[in-house]
Amino acid sequence: MASRSTRILEAAARVIARRGVRGLRVEELAAEAGVSTALIYYHFKDRTGVLRQTLEFINDRAERYTTDRDPSDPPLSPREELEESLLLELQDTVEVRENSAAWGELRASAVFDEVLREDLARATGVWVQEVAALLGQVEPTAPAPSLAAAAERLTALLEGLSMRWLSGGTRIDHARDLLRGAIDAELAGLRDS
């Protein structure tokens, strides 16, 4: 059974994905999580605390579903690991849809919220570094600035493709094909750098 704070964060991700950050009301969150509003304030102090912890929660959840593998599966090549970690962000599952929608809503709200903007910038920076490290495993002789730039382009593209898929602007299989093509292009560019 999930802890109360985890249940609250799961509920917050659902509410944010469904109604946006501006639509997140502590009373509605409490009802969604099946807890009292006092418990939310006890665990998170205020609405900003809920938002910050929800951002961390969806990052941790994304890390889990993009990196967890069955130990009995054969190891992936660096190229396969890179592709899998990015493509797993485009899965048609409730968890990935919810995470992606909540991430997009938090990103949009960060335009007006400096604290959230700083947290998102930090989280995005970590993601870019992780992808740059994977790119570096595929192309170990590529210069670090080139790896970082390629990772930034790939993560930005992935965010955009995710939003287009979630909003019905493109099919998931097409979004995945576009991302594969971008990975190929970035790796070719790194080989030439």
Short mmCIF file of C-alpha atoms in Angstrom, two decimals:
data_model
loop_
_atom_site.label_atom_id
_atom_site.label_comp_id
_atom_site.label_asym_id
_atom_site.label_seq_id
_atom_site.Cartn_x
_atom_site.Cartn_y
_atom_site.Cartn_z
CA MET A 1 0.00 0.00 0.00
CA ALA A 2 1.36 3.39 -0.97
CA SER A 3 2.17 5.86 1.77
CA ARG A 4 -0.22 8.77 2.25
CA SER A 5 2.25 11.26 0.81
CA THR A 6 2.71 9.04 -2.26
CA ARG A 7 -1.06 8.76 -2.66
CA ILE A 8 -1.30 12.54 -2.48
CA LEU A 9 1.43 12.96 -5.12
CA GLU A 10 -0.23 10.39 -7.40
CA ALA A 11 -3.50 12.28 -7.01
CA ALA A 12 -1.76 15.62 -7.65
CA ALA A 13 -0.27 14.29 -10.89
CA ARG A 14 -3.73 13.12 -11.98
CA VAL A 15 -5.39 16.43 -11.10
CA ILE A 16 -2.67 18.51 -12.77
CA ALA A 17 -2.80 16.32 -15.89
CA ARG A 18 -6.58 16.67 -16.04
CA ARG A 19 -7.15 20.28 -14.91
CA GLY A 20 -3.76 21.99 -15.12
CA VAL A 21 -1.76 23.66 -12.39
CA ARG A 22 -4.22 26.53 -12.08
CA GLY A 23 -7.01 23.99 -11.63
CA LEU A 24 -5.27 22.32 -8.70
CA ARG A 25 -7.23 23.11 -5.55
CA VAL A 26 -6.14 21.60 -2.25
CA GLU A 27 -9.73 20.58 -1.45
CA GLU A 28 -10.08 18.74 -4.77
CA LEU A 29 -6.67 17.15 -4.28
CA ALA A 30 -7.69 15.93 -0.83
CA ALA A 31 -10.85 14.37 -2.25
CA GLU A 32 -8.91 12.75 -5.12
CA ALA A 33 -6.34 11.30 -2.69
CA GLY A 34 -8.91 10.31 -0.09
CA VAL A 35 -7.26 12.36 2.66
CA SER A 36 -8.00 15.51 4.63
CA THR A 37 -6.77 18.93 3.54
CA ALA A 38 -4.97 19.15 6.88
CA LEU A 39 -2.91 16.10 5.94
CA ILE A 40 -1.89 17.75 2.68
CA TYR A 41 -0.75 20.85 4.54
CA TYR A 42 1.04 18.64 7.08
CA HIS A 43 3.05 16.85 4.38
CA PHE A 44 3.59 19.73 1.92
CA LYS A 45 3.05 22.98 3.90
CA ASP A 46 1.35 24.80 1.03
CA ARG A 47 0.26 24.56 -2.61
CA THR A 48 3.77 25.44 -3.82
CA GLY A 49 5.12 22.54 -1.78
CA VAL A 50 2.61 20.24 -3.46
CA LEU A 51 3.68 21.47 -6.90
CA ARG A 52 7.39 21.13 -6.18
CA GLN A 53 7.00 17.63 -4.76
CA THR A 54 4.72 16.60 -7.63
CA LEU A 55 7.39 17.69 -10.11
CA GLU A 56 9.91 15.55 -8.27
CA PHE A 57 7.43 12.67 -8.13
CA ILE A 58 6.74 12.68 -11.88
CA ASN A 59 10.49 12.91 -12.58
CA ASP A 60 11.13 9.90 -10.35
CA ARG A 61 8.27 7.99 -11.96
CA ALA A 62 9.59 8.76 -15.46
CA GLU A 63 13.05 7.64 -14.39
CA ARG A 64 11.57 4.38 -13.21
CA TYR A 65 9.57 3.57 -16.34
CA THR A 66 12.39 4.60 -18.69
CA THR A 67 15.19 2.71 -16.94
CA ASP A 68 13.70 -0.32 -15.17
CA ARG A 69 14.47 -3.50 -17.05
CA ASP A 70 13.99 -7.13 -16.25
CA PRO A 71 17.37 -8.39 -14.97
CA SER A 72 16.95 -11.54 -17.05
CA ASP A 73 16.74 -9.53 -20.29
CA PRO A 74 19.93 -9.41 -22.35
CA PRO A 75 21.88 -6.17 -21.96
CA LEU A 76 21.23 -3.40 -24.45
CA SER A 77 23.87 -1.83 -26.62
CA PRO A 78 24.51 1.86 -25.84
CA ARG A 79 22.51 2.80 -28.97
CA GLU A 80 19.58 0.61 -27.92
CA GLU A 81 19.67 2.00 -24.38
CA LEU A 82 19.57 5.58 -25.70
CA GLU A 83 16.68 4.87 -28.04
CA GLU A 84 14.70 2.88 -25.46
CA SER A 85 15.08 5.51 -22.74
CA LEU A 86 13.68 8.20 -25.06
CA LEU A 87 10.98 6.13 -26.73
CA LEU A 88 9.62 4.92 -23.40
CA GLU A 89 8.44 8.51 -22.88
CA LEU A 90 6.03 7.86 -25.75
CA GLN A 91 4.06 4.90 -24.42
CA ASP A 92 0.30 4.74 -24.56
CA THR A 93 -0.16 3.91 -20.87
CA VAL A 94 -2.09 5.77 -18.20
CA GLU A 95 1.09 6.42 -16.22
CA VAL A 96 3.02 7.90 -19.17
CA ARG A 97 0.06 9.94 -20.44
CA GLU A 98 -0.52 11.34 -16.96
CA ASN A 99 3.17 12.07 -16.40
CA SER A 100 3.59 13.76 -19.78
CA ALA A 101 0.45 15.86 -19.40
CA ALA A 102 1.40 16.92 -15.86
CA TRP A 103 4.95 17.78 -17.00
CA GLY A 104 3.54 19.93 -19.81
CA GLU A 105 1.16 21.69 -17.42
CA LEU A 106 3.95 22.34 -14.91
CA ARG A 107 6.18 23.66 -17.71
CA ALA A 108 3.45 26.01 -18.93
CA SER A 109 2.83 27.31 -15.40
CA ALA A 110 6.53 27.89 -14.83
CA VAL A 111 6.31 30.83 -17.24
CA PHE A 112 4.54 32.72 -14.43
CA ASP A 113 6.05 31.05 -11.35
CA GLU A 114 9.72 31.72 -10.65
CA VAL A 115 10.09 28.97 -8.02
CA LEU A 116 8.55 26.40 -10.31
CA ARG A 117 10.66 27.73 -13.20
CA GLU A 118 13.86 27.13 -11.23
CA ASP A 119 12.77 23.61 -10.24
CA LEU A 120 11.85 22.78 -13.83
CA ALA A 121 15.12 24.18 -15.14
CA ARG A 122 17.00 21.98 -12.68
CA ALA A 123 14.97 18.88 -13.59
CA THR A 124 15.38 19.57 -17.30
CA GLY A 125 19.12 20.06 -16.82
CA VAL A 126 19.41 16.66 -15.13
CA TRP A 127 17.44 15.04 -17.96
CA VAL A 128 19.65 16.68 -20.59
CA GLN A 129 22.77 15.49 -18.74
CA GLU A 130 21.43 11.93 -18.59
CA VAL A 131 20.69 11.90 -22.32
CA ALA A 132 24.09 13.49 -23.06
CA ALA A 133 25.73 10.67 -21.07
CA LEU A 134 23.83 8.08 -23.11
CA LEU A 135 24.85 9.84 -26.33
CA GLY A 136 28.44 9.82 -25.08
CA GLN A 137 28.28 6.06 -24.62
CA VAL A 138 27.24 5.70 -28.26
CA GLU A 139 29.73 8.29 -29.58
CA PRO A 140 32.53 8.42 -26.97
CA THR A 141 34.79 10.68 -29.03
CA ALA A 142 32.18 13.43 -29.46
CA PRO A 143 33.01 16.66 -27.62
CA ALA A 144 31.00 17.34 -24.43
CA PRO A 145 29.41 20.57 -25.76
CA SER A 146 28.18 18.69 -28.85
CA LEU A 147 26.74 15.92 -26.68
CA ALA A 148 24.96 18.47 -24.48
CA ALA A 149 23.52 20.32 -27.49
CA ALA A 150 22.30 17.08 -29.09
CA ALA A 151 20.71 16.01 -25.80
CA GLU A 152 18.97 19.34 -25.44
CA ARG A 153 17.55 19.12 -28.96
CA LEU A 154 16.37 15.53 -28.43
CA THR A 155 14.68 16.25 -25.09
CA ALA A 156 13.02 19.39 -26.45
CA LEU A 157 11.78 17.47 -29.48
CA LEU A 158 10.50 14.70 -27.25
CA GLU A 159 8.53 17.19 -25.14
CA GLY A 160 7.00 18.70 -28.26
CA LEU A 161 6.16 15.33 -29.81
CA SER A 162 4.63 14.21 -26.54
CA MET A 163 2.35 17.26 -26.41
CA ARG A 164 1.32 16.77 -30.05
CA TRP A 165 0.54 13.12 -29.38
CA LEU A 166 -1.39 13.85 -26.18
CA SER A 167 -3.41 16.59 -27.84
CA GLY A 168 -4.25 14.47 -30.89
CA GLY A 169 -1.99 16.38 -33.29
CA THR A 170 -0.03 13.29 -34.26
CA ARG A 171 -0.28 9.54 -33.84
CA ILE A 172 2.03 7.90 -31.32
CA ASP A 173 3.63 5.65 -33.94
CA HIS A 174 4.43 8.69 -36.09
CA ALA A 175 5.86 10.56 -33.08
CA ARG A 176 8.06 7.55 -32.29
CA ASP A 177 9.25 7.37 -35.91
CA LEU A 178 10.11 11.07 -35.88
CA LEU A 179 12.06 10.63 -32.65
CA ARG A 180 13.98 7.67 -34.10
CA GLY A 181 14.89 9.81 -37.12
CA ALA A 182 16.06 12.62 -34.86
CA ILE A 183 18.23 10.20 -32.86
CA ASP A 184 19.79 8.96 -36.11
CA ALA A 185 20.42 12.55 -37.25
CA GLU A 186 21.94 13.60 -33.93
CA LEU A 187 24.24 10.57 -33.82
CA ALA A 188 25.35 11.24 -37.42
CA GLY A 189 26.09 14.84 -36.47
CA LEU A 190 28.10 13.71 -33.44
CA ARG A 191 30.18 11.37 -35.60
CA ASP A 192 31.01 14.32 -37.85
CA SER A 193 31.88 16.70 -35.00
#
